[in-house]
Coordinates of C-alpha atoms in Angstrom, one line a residue:
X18 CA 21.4 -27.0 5.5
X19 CA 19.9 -30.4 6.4
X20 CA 16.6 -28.6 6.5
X21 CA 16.4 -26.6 3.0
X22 CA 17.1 -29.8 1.5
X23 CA 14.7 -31.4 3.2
X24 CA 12.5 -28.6 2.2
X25 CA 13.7 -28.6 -1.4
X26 CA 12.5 -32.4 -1.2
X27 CA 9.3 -32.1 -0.1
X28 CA 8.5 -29.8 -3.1
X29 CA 9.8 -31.7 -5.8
X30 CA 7.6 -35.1 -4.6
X31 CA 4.7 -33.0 -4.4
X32 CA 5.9 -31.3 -7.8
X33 CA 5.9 -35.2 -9.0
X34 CA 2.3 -35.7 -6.7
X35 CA 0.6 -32.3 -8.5
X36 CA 1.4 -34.0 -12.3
X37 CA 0.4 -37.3 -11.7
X38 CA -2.8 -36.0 -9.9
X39 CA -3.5 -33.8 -12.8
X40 CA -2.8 -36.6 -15.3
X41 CA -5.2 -39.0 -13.6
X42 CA -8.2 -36.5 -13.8
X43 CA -7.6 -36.0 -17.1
X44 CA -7.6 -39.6 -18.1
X45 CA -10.3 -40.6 -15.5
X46 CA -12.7 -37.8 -17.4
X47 CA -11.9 -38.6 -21.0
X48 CA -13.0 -42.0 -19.7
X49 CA -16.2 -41.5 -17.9
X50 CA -17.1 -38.6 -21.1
X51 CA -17.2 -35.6 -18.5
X52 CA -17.5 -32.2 -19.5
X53 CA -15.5 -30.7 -15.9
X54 CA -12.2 -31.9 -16.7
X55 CA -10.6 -28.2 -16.8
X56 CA -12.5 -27.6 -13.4
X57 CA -10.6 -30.4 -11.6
X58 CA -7.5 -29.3 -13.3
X59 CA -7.5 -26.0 -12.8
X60 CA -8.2 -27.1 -8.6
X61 CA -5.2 -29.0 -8.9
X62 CA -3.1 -26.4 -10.3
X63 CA -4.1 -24.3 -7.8
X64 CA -3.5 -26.1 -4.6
X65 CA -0.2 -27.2 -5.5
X66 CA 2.4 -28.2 -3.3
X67 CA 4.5 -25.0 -3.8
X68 CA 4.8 -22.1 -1.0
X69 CA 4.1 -19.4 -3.3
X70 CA 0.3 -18.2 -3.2
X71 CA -2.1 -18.7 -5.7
X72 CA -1.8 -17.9 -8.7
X73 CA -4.3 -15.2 -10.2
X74 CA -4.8 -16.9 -13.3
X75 CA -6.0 -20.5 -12.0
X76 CA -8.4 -18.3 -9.9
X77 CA -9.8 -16.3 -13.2
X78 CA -9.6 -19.9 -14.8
X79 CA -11.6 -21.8 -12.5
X80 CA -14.3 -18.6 -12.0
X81 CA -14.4 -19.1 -16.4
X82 CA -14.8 -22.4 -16.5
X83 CA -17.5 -22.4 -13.8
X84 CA -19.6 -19.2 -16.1
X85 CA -19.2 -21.4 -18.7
X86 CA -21.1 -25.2 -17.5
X87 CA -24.0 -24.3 -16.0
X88 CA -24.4 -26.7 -13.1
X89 CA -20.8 -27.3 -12.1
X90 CA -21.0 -25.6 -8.6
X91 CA -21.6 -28.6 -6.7
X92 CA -18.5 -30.2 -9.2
X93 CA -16.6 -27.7 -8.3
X94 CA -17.2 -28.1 -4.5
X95 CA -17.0 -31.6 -4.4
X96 CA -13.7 -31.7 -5.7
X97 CA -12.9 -28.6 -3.4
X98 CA -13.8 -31.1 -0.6
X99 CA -11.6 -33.9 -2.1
X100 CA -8.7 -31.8 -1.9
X101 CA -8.5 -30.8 1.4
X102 CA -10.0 -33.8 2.7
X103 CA -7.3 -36.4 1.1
X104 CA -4.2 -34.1 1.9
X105 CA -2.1 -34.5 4.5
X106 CA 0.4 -31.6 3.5
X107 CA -0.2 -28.1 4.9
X108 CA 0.8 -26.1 2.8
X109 CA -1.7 -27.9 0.5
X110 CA -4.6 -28.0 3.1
X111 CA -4.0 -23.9 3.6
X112 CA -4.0 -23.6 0.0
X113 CA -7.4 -25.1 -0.5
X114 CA -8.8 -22.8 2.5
X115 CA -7.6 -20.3 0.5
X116 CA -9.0 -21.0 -2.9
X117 CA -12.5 -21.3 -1.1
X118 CA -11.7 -17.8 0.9
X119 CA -11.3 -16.1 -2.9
X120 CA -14.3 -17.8 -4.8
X121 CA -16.2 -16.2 -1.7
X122 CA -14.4 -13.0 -2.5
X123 CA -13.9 -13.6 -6.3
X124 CA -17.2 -14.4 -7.8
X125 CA -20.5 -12.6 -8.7
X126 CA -23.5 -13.1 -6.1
X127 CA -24.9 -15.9 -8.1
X128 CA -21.8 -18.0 -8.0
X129 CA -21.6 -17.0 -4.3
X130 CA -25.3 -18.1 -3.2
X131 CA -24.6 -21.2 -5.5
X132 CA -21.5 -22.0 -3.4
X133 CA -23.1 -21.3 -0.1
X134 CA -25.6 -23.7 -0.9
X135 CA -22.8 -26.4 -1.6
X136 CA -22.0 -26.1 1.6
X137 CA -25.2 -26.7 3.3
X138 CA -26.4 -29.5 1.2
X139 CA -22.6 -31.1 2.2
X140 CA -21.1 -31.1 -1.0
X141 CA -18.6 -28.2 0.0
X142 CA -16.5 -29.3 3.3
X143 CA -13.8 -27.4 5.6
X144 CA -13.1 -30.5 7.5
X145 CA -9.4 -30.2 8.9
X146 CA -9.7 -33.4 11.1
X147 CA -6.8 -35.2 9.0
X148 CA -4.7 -32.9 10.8
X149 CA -5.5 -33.3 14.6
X150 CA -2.7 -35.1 15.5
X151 CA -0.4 -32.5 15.0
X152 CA -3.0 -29.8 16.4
X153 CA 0.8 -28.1 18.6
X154 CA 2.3 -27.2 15.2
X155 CA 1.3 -23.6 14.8
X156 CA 0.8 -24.0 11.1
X157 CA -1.8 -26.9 11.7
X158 CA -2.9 -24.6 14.6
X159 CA -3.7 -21.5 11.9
X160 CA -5.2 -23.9 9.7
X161 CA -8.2 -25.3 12.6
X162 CA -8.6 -22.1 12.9
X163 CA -9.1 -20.0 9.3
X164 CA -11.5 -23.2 8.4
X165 CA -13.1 -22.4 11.1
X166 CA -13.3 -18.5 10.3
X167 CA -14.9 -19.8 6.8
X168 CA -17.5 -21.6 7.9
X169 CA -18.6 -18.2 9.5
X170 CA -17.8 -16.4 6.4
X171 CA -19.8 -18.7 4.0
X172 CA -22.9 -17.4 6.0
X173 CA -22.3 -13.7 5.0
X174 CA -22.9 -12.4 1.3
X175 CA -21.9 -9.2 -0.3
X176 CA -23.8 -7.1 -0.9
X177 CA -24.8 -4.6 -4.1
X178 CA -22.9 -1.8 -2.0
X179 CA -19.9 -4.4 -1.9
X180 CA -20.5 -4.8 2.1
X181 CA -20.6 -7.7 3.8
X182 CA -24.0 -8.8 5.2
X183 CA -25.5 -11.9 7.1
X184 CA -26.9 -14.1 4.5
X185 CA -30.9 -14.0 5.1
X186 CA -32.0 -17.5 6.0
X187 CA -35.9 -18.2 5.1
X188 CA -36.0 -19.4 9.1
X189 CA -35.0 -15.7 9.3
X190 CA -37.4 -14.3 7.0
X191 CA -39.8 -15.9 8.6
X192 CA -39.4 -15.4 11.9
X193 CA -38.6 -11.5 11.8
X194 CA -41.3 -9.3 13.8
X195 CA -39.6 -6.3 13.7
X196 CA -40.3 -3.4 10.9
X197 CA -37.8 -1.0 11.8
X198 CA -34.4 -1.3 11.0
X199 CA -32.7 -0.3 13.7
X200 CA -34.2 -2.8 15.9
X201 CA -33.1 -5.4 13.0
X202 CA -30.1 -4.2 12.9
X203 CA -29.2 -4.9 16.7
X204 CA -31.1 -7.9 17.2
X205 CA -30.2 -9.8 14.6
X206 CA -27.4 -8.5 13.0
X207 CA -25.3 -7.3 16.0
X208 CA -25.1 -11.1 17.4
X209 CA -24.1 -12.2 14.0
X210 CA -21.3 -9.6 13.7
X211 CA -20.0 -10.5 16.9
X212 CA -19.5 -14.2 16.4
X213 CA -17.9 -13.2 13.3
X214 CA -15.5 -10.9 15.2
X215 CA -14.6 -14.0 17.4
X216 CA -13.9 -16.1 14.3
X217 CA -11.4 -13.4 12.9
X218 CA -9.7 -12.8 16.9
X219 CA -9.1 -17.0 16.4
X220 CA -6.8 -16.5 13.8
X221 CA -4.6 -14.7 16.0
X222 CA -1.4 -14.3 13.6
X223 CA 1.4 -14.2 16.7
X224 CA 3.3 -17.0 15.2
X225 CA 3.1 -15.7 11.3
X226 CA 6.7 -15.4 9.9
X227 CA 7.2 -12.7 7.4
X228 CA 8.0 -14.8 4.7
X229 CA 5.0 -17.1 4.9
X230 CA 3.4 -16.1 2.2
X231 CA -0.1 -18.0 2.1
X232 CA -0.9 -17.4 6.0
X233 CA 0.1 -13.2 4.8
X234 CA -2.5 -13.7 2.3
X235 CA -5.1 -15.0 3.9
X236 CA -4.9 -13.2 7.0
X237 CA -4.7 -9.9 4.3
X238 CA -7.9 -10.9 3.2
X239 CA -9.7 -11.7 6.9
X240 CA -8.7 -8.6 8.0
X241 CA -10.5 -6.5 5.1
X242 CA -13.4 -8.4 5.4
X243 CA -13.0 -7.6 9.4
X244 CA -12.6 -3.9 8.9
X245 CA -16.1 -4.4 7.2
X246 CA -17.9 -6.2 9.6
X247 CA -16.9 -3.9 12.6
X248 CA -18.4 -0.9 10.8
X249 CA -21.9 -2.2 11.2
X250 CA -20.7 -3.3 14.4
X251 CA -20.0 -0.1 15.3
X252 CA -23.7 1.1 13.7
X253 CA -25.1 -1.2 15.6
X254 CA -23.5 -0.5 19.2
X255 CA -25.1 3.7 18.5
X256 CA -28.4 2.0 17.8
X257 CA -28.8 0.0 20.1
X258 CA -27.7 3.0 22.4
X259 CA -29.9 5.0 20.7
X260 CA -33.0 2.8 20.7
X261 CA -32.2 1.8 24.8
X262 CA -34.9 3.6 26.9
X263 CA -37.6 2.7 24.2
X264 CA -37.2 -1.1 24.2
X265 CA -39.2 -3.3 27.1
X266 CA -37.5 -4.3 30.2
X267 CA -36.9 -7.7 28.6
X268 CA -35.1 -6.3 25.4
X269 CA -33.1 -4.5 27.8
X270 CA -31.6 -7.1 29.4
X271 CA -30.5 -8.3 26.5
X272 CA -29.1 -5.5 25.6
X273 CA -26.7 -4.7 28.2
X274 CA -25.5 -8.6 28.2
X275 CA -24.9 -8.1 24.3
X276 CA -22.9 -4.4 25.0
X277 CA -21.2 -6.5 28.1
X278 CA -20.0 -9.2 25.4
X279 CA -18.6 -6.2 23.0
X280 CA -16.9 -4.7 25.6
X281 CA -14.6 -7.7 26.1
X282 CA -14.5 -7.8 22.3
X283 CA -13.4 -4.3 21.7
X284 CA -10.4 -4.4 24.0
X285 CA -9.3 -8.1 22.3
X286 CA -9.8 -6.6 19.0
X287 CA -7.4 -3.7 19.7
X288 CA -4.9 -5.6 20.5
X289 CA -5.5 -7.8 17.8
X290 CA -5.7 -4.9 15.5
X291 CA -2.2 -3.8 17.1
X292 CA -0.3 -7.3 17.0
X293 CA -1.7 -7.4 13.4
X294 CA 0.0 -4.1 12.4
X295 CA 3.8 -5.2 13.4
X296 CA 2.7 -8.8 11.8
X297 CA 1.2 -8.9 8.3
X298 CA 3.3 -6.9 5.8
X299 CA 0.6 -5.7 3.8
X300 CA 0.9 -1.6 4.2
X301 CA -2.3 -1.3 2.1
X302 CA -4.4 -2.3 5.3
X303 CA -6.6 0.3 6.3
X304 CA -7.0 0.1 9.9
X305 CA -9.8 1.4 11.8
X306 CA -9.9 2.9 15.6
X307 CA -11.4 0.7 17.6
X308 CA -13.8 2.3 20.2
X309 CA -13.6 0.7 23.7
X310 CA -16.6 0.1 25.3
X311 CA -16.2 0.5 29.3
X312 CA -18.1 -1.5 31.9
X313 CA -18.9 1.6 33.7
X314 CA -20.9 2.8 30.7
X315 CA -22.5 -0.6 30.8
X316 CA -22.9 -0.7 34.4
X317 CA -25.1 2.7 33.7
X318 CA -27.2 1.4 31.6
X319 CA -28.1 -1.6 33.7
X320 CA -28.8 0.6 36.6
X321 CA -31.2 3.0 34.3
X322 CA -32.7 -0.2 33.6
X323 CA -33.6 -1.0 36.9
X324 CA -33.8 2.6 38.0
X325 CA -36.7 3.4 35.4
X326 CA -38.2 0.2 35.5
X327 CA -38.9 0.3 38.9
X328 CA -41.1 2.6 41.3
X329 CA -38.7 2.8 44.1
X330 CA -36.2 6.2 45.1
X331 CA -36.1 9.5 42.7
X332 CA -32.6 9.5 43.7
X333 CA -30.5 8.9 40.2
X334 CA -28.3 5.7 40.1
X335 CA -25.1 5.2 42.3
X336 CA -23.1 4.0 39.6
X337 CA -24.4 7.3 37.4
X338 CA -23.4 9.2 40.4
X339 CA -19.9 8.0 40.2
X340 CA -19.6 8.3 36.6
X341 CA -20.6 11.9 36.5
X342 CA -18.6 12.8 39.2
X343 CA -15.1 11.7 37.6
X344 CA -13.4 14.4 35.4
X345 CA -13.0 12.0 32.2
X346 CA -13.5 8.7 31.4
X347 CA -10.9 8.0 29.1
X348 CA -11.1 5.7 26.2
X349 CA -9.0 4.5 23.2
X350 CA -10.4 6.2 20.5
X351 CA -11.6 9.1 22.0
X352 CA -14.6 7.2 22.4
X353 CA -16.6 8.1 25.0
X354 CA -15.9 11.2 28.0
X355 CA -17.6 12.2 30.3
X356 CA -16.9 15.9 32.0
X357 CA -20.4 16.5 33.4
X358 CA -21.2 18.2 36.7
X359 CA -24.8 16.2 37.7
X360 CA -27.0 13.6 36.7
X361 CA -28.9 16.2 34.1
X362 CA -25.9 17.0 31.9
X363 CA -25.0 13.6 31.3
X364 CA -24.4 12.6 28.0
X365 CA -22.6 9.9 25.6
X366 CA -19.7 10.8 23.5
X367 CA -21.1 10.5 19.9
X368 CA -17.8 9.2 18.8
X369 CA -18.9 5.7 20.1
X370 CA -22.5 6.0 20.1
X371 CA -23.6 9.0 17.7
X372 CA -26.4 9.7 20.3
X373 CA -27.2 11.5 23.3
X374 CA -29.6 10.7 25.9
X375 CA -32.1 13.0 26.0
X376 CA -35.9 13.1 27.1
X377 CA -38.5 10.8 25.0
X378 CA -42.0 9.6 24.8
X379 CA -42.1 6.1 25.8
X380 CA -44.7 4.1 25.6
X381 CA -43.4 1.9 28.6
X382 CA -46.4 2.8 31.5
X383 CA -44.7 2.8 34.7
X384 CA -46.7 2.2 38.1
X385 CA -45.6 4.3 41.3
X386 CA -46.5 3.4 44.8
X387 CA -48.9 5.4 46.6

């Protein structure tokens, strides 16, 4: 009992807090002759102090008001940034993440590349350091952690399919030597897909109640954008498969340490995926089947690496040996088997990779001993 009224109490002061907030940024505009009064308002209204998520029509009111000022992004932002950096109130603090998460979501790619740049000229901030000091609190703890997941996020845009995409940085632009897309795809937009898959696996929702309806919400809305993102992952893992035995020894390398990285990544992300299922309540989630990458597939490609690369034995790989010799390598998702008899028969599953290996043209010379 002790602690509903203590609840009921804290949402009447900030009831009494949201009013007098709104009242001062009304009389502060009329005063300085501002034309962004409605913007502040409507930021106010809807990072209140209430539990409930926000409300559709502050969202549609702010995304108006914005159309309708030319030049009142960085405004917008900067009072965004006010919000979340005076609070000291959670709910409050995971509202504001939340507004920012649906303007991402919300507006048209303007408004979007408008708001990223916000961000990177400072006038757009997810700092969270107010709450440090009760970092043990899992609320607080959520909250470190989906700021953290946006300032990935404000890096990707949507595109004109409606996919999200790694925002193309002129650094990028320029420093791209690569024509084909494939080889784009994996060594630049692979890396990028797996820090953002990191991001979302922070925001592990384990100690989400039911009726907590804002962390629902947002974590609703990271796992959509998730379910996104590990389809190209997943494009990306067949083409850099795909692409393997054409790339220099160098490129390689790299290859098999980013496959070793999404093999960790695949098995967290199931049981992400899984704890998320019996968590968030939202039964309109559309799950994918998460392919698990094995380290003896990995292991393979390292030793063809070395095995082609080099001018030593005819003999084929130990490790392909051993993988070619087991009945079935089993996977989750029916990703990748392997039933073969001998090294020539050996072939990926193109459930994971969409590929098999098969002989090819390289233009990799290769020197043998005399």
């Amino acid at each position: 009992m002790g602690v509903d009224i203590q609840g009921k109490l804290r949402i009447a002061l900030g009831a009494v807090k949201d009013h007098a907030s709104i009242g001062k940024a009304m009389i502060y505009s009329h005063h300085e002759g501002r034309d962004f009064s409605g913007i502040e308002v409507a930021v106010l209204r809807a990072t209140g102090h209430d539990s409930g998520p926000i409300d559709d029509k502050h969202m549609h009111e702010i995304l108006f008001l914005v159309s309708d000022s030319p030049g009142s992004v960085h405004f917008l932002a900067e009072r965004i940034s006010r919000r979340l950096g005076k609070t000291r109130d959670n709910l409050v603090a995971l509202k504001t993440l939340s507004l920012i998460h649906r303007l991402l979501r919300g507006g048209n790619r303007c408004f979007e590349q408008q708001l990223r740049n916000a961000h990177v000229s400072g006038h757009l901030q997810m700092s969270t350091r107010c709450f440090l000091r009760n970092i043990s609190d899992p609320s607080v703890s959520f909250i470190h952690k989906y700021a953290g997941y946006l300032e990935e996020r404000i890096g990707w845009v949507i595109n004109q399919a409606g996919k999200l995409e790694p925002a193309m940085s002129q650094g990028d632009l320029e420093s791209r030597c690569y024509d084909e897309k494939s080889i784009d795809m994996v060594f630049r937009k692979f890396p990028k897909c797996q820090v953002f898959i990191d991001r979302v696996l922070d925001c592990s929702p384990s100690n989400i109640s039911p009726s907590d309806n804002l962390v629902q919400a947002a974590m609703s809305n990271t796992l959509k954008e998730s379910f996104q993102v590990y389809k190209t992952y997943c494009e990306s893992v067949a083409a850099l498969v795909n692409m393997f035995f054409d790339l220099t020894r160098a490129a390689r390398g790299l290859a098999c340490q980013i496959l070793k990285r999404a093999s960790q990544q695949s098995q967290d992300l199931q049981n992400f995926f899984e704890n998320c299922k019996r968590i968030i309540e939202n039964k309109n989630l559309d799950y994918p089947v998460v392919q698990i990458i094995t380290t003896d597939h990995i292991m393979a490609l390292e030793q063809f690496s070395t095995y082609f690369g080099s001018s030593h034995s005819s003999s084929a790989p130990p490790i392909l040996d051993r993988i070619t010799n087991s009945t079935k390598l089993q996977t989750t998702m029916a990703g990748i088997e392997g039933d073969e008899k001998d090294a020539g028969n050996f072939s990926w599953s193109p459930t994971l990779f969409s590929c098999s290996l098969e002989t090819k043209i390289s233009k990799v010379w290769v020197v043998f001993e005399d």
